[in-house]
PDB file of C-alpha atoms in Angstrom:
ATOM      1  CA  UNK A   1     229.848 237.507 -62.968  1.00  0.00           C
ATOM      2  CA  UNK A   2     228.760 234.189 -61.566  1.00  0.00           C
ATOM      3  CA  UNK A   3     228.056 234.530 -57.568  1.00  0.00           C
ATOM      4  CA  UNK A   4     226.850 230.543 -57.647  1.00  0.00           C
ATOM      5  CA  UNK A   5     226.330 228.209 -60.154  1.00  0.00           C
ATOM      6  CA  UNK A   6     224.619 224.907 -60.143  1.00  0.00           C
ATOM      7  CA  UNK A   7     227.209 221.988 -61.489  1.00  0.00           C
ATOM      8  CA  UNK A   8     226.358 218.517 -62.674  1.00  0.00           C
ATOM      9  CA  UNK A   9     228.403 215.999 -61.405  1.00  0.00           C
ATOM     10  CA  UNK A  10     229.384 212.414 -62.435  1.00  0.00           C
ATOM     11  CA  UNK A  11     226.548 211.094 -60.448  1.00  0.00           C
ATOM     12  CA  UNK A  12     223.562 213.716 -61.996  1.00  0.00           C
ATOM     13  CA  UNK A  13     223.570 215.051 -58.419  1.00  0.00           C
ATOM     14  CA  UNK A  14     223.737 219.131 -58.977  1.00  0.00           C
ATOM     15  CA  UNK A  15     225.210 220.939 -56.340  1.00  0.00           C
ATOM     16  CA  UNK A  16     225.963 224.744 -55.433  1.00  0.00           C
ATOM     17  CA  UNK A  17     229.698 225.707 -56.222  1.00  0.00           C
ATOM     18  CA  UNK A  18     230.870 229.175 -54.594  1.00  0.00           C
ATOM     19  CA  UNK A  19     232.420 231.448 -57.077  1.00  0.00           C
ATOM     20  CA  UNK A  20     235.243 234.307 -56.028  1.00  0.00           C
ATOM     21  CA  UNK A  21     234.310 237.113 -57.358  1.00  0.00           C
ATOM     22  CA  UNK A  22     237.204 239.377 -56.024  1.00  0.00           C
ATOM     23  CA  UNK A  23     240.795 239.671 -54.434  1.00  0.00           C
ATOM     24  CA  UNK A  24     241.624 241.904 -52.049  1.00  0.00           C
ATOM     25  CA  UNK A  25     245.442 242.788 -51.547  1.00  0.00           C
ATOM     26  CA  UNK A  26     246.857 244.575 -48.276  1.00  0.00           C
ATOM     27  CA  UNK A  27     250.029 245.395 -46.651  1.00  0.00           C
ATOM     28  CA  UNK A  28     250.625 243.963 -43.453  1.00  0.00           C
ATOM     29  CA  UNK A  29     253.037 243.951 -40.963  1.00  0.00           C
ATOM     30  CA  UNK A  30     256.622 243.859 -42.147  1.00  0.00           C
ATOM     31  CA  UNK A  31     256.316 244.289 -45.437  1.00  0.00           C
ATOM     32  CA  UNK A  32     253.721 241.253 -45.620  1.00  0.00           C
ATOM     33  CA  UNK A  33     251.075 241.253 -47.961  1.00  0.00           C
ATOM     34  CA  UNK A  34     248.101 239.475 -47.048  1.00  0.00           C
ATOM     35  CA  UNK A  35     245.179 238.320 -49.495  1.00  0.00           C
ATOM     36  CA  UNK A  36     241.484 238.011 -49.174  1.00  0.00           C
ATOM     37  CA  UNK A  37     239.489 236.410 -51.656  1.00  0.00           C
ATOM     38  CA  UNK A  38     236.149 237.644 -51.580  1.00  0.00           C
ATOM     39  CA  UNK A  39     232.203 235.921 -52.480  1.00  0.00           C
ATOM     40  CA  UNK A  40     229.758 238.553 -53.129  1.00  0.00           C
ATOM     41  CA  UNK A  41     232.191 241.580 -51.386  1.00  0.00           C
ATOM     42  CA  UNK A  42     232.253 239.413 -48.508  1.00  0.00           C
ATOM     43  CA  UNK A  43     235.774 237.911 -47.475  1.00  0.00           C
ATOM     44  CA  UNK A  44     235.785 234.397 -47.516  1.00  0.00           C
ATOM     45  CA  UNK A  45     239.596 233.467 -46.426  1.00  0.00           C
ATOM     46  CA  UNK A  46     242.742 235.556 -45.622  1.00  0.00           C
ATOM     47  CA  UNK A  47     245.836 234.280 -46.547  1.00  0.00           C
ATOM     48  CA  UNK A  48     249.363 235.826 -45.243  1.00  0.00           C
ATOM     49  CA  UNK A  49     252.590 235.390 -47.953  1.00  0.00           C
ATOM     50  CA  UNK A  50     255.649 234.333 -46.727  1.00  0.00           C
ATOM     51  CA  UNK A  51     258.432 236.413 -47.955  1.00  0.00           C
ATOM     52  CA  UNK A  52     259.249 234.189 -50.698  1.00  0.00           C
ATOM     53  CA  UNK A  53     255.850 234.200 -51.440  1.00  0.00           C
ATOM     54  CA  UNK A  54     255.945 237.687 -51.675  1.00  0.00           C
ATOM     55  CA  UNK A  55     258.749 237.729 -54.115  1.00  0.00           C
ATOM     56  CA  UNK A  56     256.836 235.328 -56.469  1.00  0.00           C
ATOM     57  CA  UNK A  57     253.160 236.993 -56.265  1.00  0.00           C
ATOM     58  CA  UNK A  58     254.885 240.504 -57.230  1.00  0.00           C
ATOM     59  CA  UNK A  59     256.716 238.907 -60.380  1.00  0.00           C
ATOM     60  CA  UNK A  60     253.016 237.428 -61.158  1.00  0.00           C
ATOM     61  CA  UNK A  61     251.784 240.591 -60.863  1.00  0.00           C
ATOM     62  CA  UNK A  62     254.767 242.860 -63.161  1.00  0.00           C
ATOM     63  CA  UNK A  63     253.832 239.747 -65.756  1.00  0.00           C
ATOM     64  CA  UNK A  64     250.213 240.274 -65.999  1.00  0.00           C
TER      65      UNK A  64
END
């Protein structure tokens, strides 16, 4: 696994890139699910799905 990794851009600058090294999936209220992407075991965002969303990320899911 990659935590960071130093990139070379167009310009020979390098830079640090953040890597996500995990997803974390919960239930939330009302049959939500809510996903946090995690750096390191350290959650770096939380996203809530829409029920549509919902719909779409479990057929993803049955697919894979």
């Amino acid at each position: 696994m990659n935590y960071n990794q130093t990139l070379i851009v167009p310009n020979g600058i390098e830079h640090w890139e953040p890597r996500i090294t995990g997803l974390e999936v919960y239930s939330g209220e009302r049959d939500g699910i809510i996903l946090k992407p995690t750096e390191m075991g350290v959650a770096t965002a939380r996203w809530s799905l829409t029920a549509k969303m919902r719909e779409t990320f479990i057929k993803i899911l049955m697919q894979a």
